Each structure stands twice: as structure tokens, then as C-alpha cells.
């Protein structure tokens, strides 16, 4: 769900991209009161090995595969 939400907001997981919570929040249009929550979501992606800590920010380590729910919806509409 985290991956899907970030993708729907416009974030693209490009390996090697370094970002901070504030810069990501600004680019995605996340309200300031949700910056801390966004930081926690990025920590969860770090625990999952998708991101890594880079100083006070994060670096994208891998591009996650397509969201299974989106893939299922696409498949169902095509067939």
C-alpha cells in the first residue's frame, strides 16, 4: 500500500535517487502536518530493503515491482 500511494502521488523509484522527507513531501504535495508520517513510511521501505538511509535522507536501492492489485486490475480489464 505504501508503494502504491507514493506512485499515485507521482513518486518514481529510480535507483540511486537520494531524497529527504521534506524534499519528497514538497514534490508530492504532502501537507506539512503529514511530513512525520511520510518519514515513517520511508523508514518502513528502508526496513523492506527498497530504500537505505543516506545521512539525514534516503537513497533508492531498488525499483519495486508492479503493485499486485494494479496488475490484477489491468489484467482483468484486458481479458
mmCIF file of N, CA, C and O in Angstrom, residues 13-60:
data_model
loop_
_atom_site.group_PDB
_atom_site.id
_atom_site.type_symbol
_atom_site.label_atom_id
_atom_site.label_comp_id
_atom_site.label_asym_id
_atom_site.label_seq_id
_atom_site.Cartn_x
_atom_site.Cartn_y
_atom_site.Cartn_z
ATOM 1 N N UNK A 13 10.436 5.363 -8.378
ATOM 2 C CA UNK A 13 11.561 4.727 -7.702
ATOM 3 C C UNK A 13 12.701 4.526 -8.701
ATOM 4 O O UNK A 13 12.729 3.541 -9.430
ATOM 5 N N UNK A 14 13.617 5.481 -8.721
ATOM 6 C CA UNK A 14 14.777 5.411 -9.609
ATOM 7 C C UNK A 14 15.994 5.101 -8.748
ATOM 8 O O UNK A 14 16.331 5.863 -7.828
ATOM 9 N N UNK A 15 16.636 3.975 -9.038
ATOM 10 C CA UNK A 15 17.789 3.536 -8.247
ATOM 11 C C UNK A 15 18.846 4.633 -8.201
ATOM 12 O O UNK A 15 19.185 5.225 -9.216
ATOM 13 N N UNK A 16 19.343 4.886 -6.991
ATOM 14 C CA UNK A 16 20.375 5.889 -6.787
ATOM 15 C C UNK A 16 19.855 7.264 -6.427
ATOM 16 O O UNK A 16 20.617 8.132 -6.008
ATOM 17 N N UNK A 17 18.556 7.485 -6.574
ATOM 18 C CA UNK A 17 17.974 8.772 -6.214
ATOM 19 C C UNK A 17 18.067 8.970 -4.707
ATOM 20 O O UNK A 17 17.722 8.086 -3.937
ATOM 21 N N UNK A 18 18.560 10.129 -4.293
ATOM 22 C CA UNK A 18 18.645 10.468 -2.880
ATOM 23 C C UNK A 18 17.621 11.546 -2.597
ATOM 24 O O UNK A 18 17.457 12.477 -3.387
ATOM 25 N N UNK A 19 16.922 11.401 -1.487
ATOM 26 C CA UNK A 19 15.862 12.348 -1.156
ATOM 27 C C UNK A 19 15.760 12.536 0.338
ATOM 28 O O UNK A 19 16.208 11.708 1.112
ATOM 29 N N UNK A 20 15.177 13.645 0.713
ATOM 30 C CA UNK A 20 14.873 13.900 2.125
ATOM 31 C C UNK A 20 13.362 13.858 2.278
ATOM 32 O O UNK A 20 12.626 13.977 1.294
ATOM 33 N N UNK A 21 12.905 13.722 3.496
ATOM 34 C CA UNK A 21 11.464 13.708 3.749
ATOM 35 C C UNK A 21 10.860 15.021 3.270
ATOM 36 O O UNK A 21 9.845 15.028 2.575
ATOM 37 N N UNK A 22 11.490 16.136 3.609
ATOM 38 C CA UNK A 22 10.936 17.436 3.244
ATOM 39 C C UNK A 22 10.913 17.652 1.732
ATOM 40 O O UNK A 22 9.921 18.147 1.203
ATOM 41 N N UNK A 23 11.984 17.264 1.031
ATOM 42 C CA UNK A 23 12.001 17.462 -0.423
ATOM 43 C C UNK A 23 10.964 16.572 -1.109
ATOM 44 O O UNK A 23 10.281 17.005 -2.041
ATOM 45 N N UNK A 24 10.827 15.333 -0.626
ATOM 46 C CA UNK A 24 9.827 14.442 -1.199
ATOM 47 C C UNK A 24 8.421 14.955 -0.905
ATOM 48 O O UNK A 24 7.566 14.986 -1.795
ATOM 49 N N UNK A 25 8.197 15.378 0.319
ATOM 50 C CA UNK A 25 6.885 15.906 0.694
ATOM 51 C C UNK A 25 6.520 17.109 -0.166
ATOM 52 O O UNK A 25 5.384 17.217 -0.645
ATOM 53 N N UNK A 26 7.474 17.993 -0.397
ATOM 54 C CA UNK A 26 7.224 19.169 -1.227
ATOM 55 C C UNK A 26 6.897 18.775 -2.661
ATOM 56 O O UNK A 26 5.959 19.290 -3.251
ATOM 57 N N UNK A 27 7.670 17.847 -3.221
ATOM 58 C CA UNK A 27 7.450 17.464 -4.617
ATOM 59 C C UNK A 27 6.145 16.693 -4.815
ATOM 60 O O UNK A 27 5.541 16.748 -5.887
ATOM 61 N N UNK A 28 5.693 15.987 -3.773
ATOM 62 C CA UNK A 28 4.451 15.218 -3.874
ATOM 63 C C UNK A 28 3.232 16.002 -3.388
ATOM 64 O O UNK A 28 2.107 15.528 -3.506
ATOM 65 N N UNK A 29 3.462 17.172 -2.817
ATOM 66 C CA UNK A 29 2.358 17.979 -2.326
ATOM 67 C C UNK A 29 1.779 17.504 -1.003
ATOM 68 O O UNK A 29 0.593 17.696 -0.736
ATOM 69 N N UNK A 30 2.623 16.903 -0.178
ATOM 70 C CA UNK A 30 2.174 16.407 1.127
ATOM 71 C C UNK A 30 2.136 17.580 2.111
ATOM 72 O O UNK A 30 3.107 18.328 2.225
ATOM 73 N N UNK A 31 1.031 17.727 2.795
ATOM 74 C CA UNK A 31 0.875 18.808 3.769
ATOM 75 C C UNK A 31 1.906 18.676 4.892
ATOM 76 O O UNK A 31 2.248 17.556 5.303
ATOM 77 N N UNK A 32 2.411 19.805 5.387
ATOM 78 C CA UNK A 32 3.433 19.773 6.446
ATOM 79 C C UNK A 32 3.061 18.921 7.655
ATOM 80 O O UNK A 32 3.916 18.266 8.239
ATOM 81 N N UNK A 33 1.803 18.881 8.008
ATOM 82 C CA UNK A 33 1.425 18.103 9.196
ATOM 83 C C UNK A 33 1.583 16.603 8.985
ATOM 84 O O UNK A 33 1.550 15.835 9.946
ATOM 85 N N UNK A 34 1.784 16.148 7.739
ATOM 86 C CA UNK A 34 1.973 14.726 7.444
ATOM 87 C C UNK A 34 3.428 14.369 7.137
ATOM 88 O O UNK A 34 3.720 13.222 6.808
ATOM 89 N N UNK A 35 4.349 15.314 7.263
ATOM 90 C CA UNK A 35 5.759 15.033 6.965
ATOM 91 C C UNK A 35 6.322 13.944 7.872
ATOM 92 O O UNK A 35 7.064 13.076 7.423
ATOM 93 N N UNK A 36 5.981 13.984 9.146
ATOM 94 C CA UNK A 36 6.484 12.963 10.068
ATOM 95 C C UNK A 36 5.962 11.581 9.692
ATOM 96 O O UNK A 36 6.691 10.580 9.718
ATOM 97 N N UNK A 37 4.693 11.514 9.300
ATOM 98 C CA UNK A 37 4.102 10.245 8.860
ATOM 99 C C UNK A 37 4.799 9.754 7.591
ATOM 100 O O UNK A 37 5.131 8.566 7.478
ATOM 101 N N UNK A 38 5.074 10.645 6.655
ATOM 102 C CA UNK A 38 5.803 10.275 5.436
ATOM 103 C C UNK A 38 7.180 9.722 5.797
ATOM 104 O O UNK A 38 7.618 8.727 5.227
ATOM 105 N N UNK A 39 7.834 10.348 6.762
ATOM 106 C CA UNK A 39 9.138 9.850 7.214
ATOM 107 C C UNK A 39 9.048 8.429 7.730
ATOM 108 O O UNK A 39 9.913 7.595 7.458
ATOM 109 N N UNK A 40 7.995 8.120 8.457
ATOM 110 C CA UNK A 40 7.810 6.754 8.965
ATOM 111 C C UNK A 40 7.583 5.778 7.830
ATOM 112 O O UNK A 40 8.099 4.661 7.848
ATOM 113 N N UNK A 41 6.820 6.203 6.823
ATOM 114 C CA UNK A 41 6.597 5.331 5.667
ATOM 115 C C UNK A 41 7.919 5.039 4.952
ATOM 116 O O UNK A 41 8.172 3.901 4.525
ATOM 117 N N UNK A 42 8.775 6.039 4.855
ATOM 118 C CA UNK A 42 10.086 5.826 4.230
ATOM 119 C C UNK A 42 10.945 4.902 5.078
ATOM 120 O O UNK A 42 11.711 4.095 4.536
ATOM 121 N N UNK A 43 10.829 4.995 6.385
ATOM 122 C CA UNK A 43 11.548 4.069 7.273
ATOM 123 C C UNK A 43 11.085 2.628 7.036
ATOM 124 O O UNK A 43 11.889 1.698 7.036
ATOM 125 N N UNK A 44 9.786 2.437 6.846
ATOM 126 C CA UNK A 44 9.261 1.091 6.572
ATOM 127 C C UNK A 44 9.835 0.566 5.266
ATOM 128 O O UNK A 44 10.233 -0.606 5.178
ATOM 129 N N UNK A 45 9.928 1.423 4.244
ATOM 130 C CA UNK A 45 10.525 0.994 2.976
ATOM 131 C C UNK A 45 12.011 0.691 3.147
ATOM 132 O O UNK A 45 12.558 -0.154 2.440
ATOM 133 N N UNK A 46 12.658 1.356 4.104
ATOM 134 C CA UNK A 46 14.058 1.048 4.418
ATOM 135 C C UNK A 46 14.152 -0.336 5.052
ATOM 136 O O UNK A 46 15.028 -1.133 4.692
ATOM 137 N N UNK A 47 13.235 -0.633 5.962
ATOM 138 C CA UNK A 47 13.204 -1.959 6.593
ATOM 139 C C UNK A 47 12.966 -3.052 5.557
ATOM 140 O O UNK A 47 13.453 -4.172 5.709
ATOM 141 N N UNK A 48 12.236 -2.727 4.497
ATOM 142 C CA UNK A 48 11.946 -3.691 3.429
ATOM 143 C C UNK A 48 13.055 -3.772 2.382
ATOM 144 O O UNK A 48 12.953 -4.547 1.436
ATOM 145 N N UNK A 49 14.104 -2.943 2.532
ATOM 146 C CA UNK A 49 15.244 -3.003 1.611
ATOM 147 C C UNK A 49 15.053 -2.231 0.318
ATOM 148 O O UNK A 49 15.875 -2.344 -0.593
ATOM 149 N N UNK A 50 14.012 -1.435 0.209
ATOM 150 C CA UNK A 50 13.774 -0.653 -1.006
ATOM 151 C C UNK A 50 14.563 0.651 -0.951
ATOM 152 O O UNK A 50 15.099 1.119 -1.961
ATOM 153 N N UNK A 51 14.661 1.218 0.250
ATOM 154 C CA UNK A 51 15.443 2.432 0.478
ATOM 155 C C UNK A 51 16.551 2.132 1.468
ATOM 156 O O UNK A 51 16.516 1.124 2.173
ATOM 157 N N UNK A 52 17.534 3.027 1.533
ATOM 158 C CA UNK A 52 18.585 2.950 2.543
ATOM 159 C C UNK A 52 18.774 4.343 3.115
ATOM 160 O O UNK A 52 18.567 5.339 2.419
ATOM 161 N N UNK A 53 19.163 4.415 4.378
ATOM 162 C CA UNK A 53 19.455 5.699 4.991
ATOM 163 C C UNK A 53 20.691 6.290 4.330
ATOM 164 O O UNK A 53 21.666 5.591 4.080
ATOM 165 N N UNK A 54 20.655 7.582 4.058
ATOM 166 C CA UNK A 54 21.791 8.301 3.478
ATOM 167 C C UNK A 54 21.891 9.633 4.213
ATOM 168 O O UNK A 54 21.234 10.599 3.842
ATOM 169 N N UNK A 55 22.659 9.647 5.298
ATOM 170 C CA UNK A 55 22.739 10.846 6.120
ATOM 171 C C UNK A 55 21.386 11.117 6.746
ATOM 172 O O UNK A 55 20.812 10.277 7.411
ATOM 173 N N UNK A 56 20.845 12.302 6.476
ATOM 174 C CA UNK A 56 19.530 12.639 7.025
ATOM 175 C C UNK A 56 18.400 12.303 6.058
ATOM 176 O O UNK A 56 17.242 12.590 6.335
ATOM 177 N N UNK A 57 18.750 11.665 4.940
ATOM 178 C CA UNK A 57 17.741 11.320 3.940
ATOM 179 C C UNK A 57 17.740 9.843 3.612
ATOM 180 O O UNK A 57 18.139 8.999 4.427
ATOM 181 N N UNK A 58 17.325 9.538 2.392
ATOM 182 C CA UNK A 58 17.192 8.156 1.937
ATOM 183 C C UNK A 58 17.686 8.044 0.499
ATOM 184 O O UNK A 58 17.612 8.996 -0.263
ATOM 185 N N UNK A 59 18.164 6.854 0.131
ATOM 186 C CA UNK A 59 18.555 6.553 -1.243
ATOM 187 C C UNK A 59 17.764 5.353 -1.718
ATOM 188 O O UNK A 59 17.602 4.375 -0.979
ATOM 189 N N UNK A 60 17.276 5.414 -2.948
ATOM 190 C CA UNK A 60 16.535 4.299 -3.532
ATOM 191 C C UNK A 60 17.526 3.202 -3.904
ATOM 192 O O UNK A 60 18.472 3.438 -4.666
#
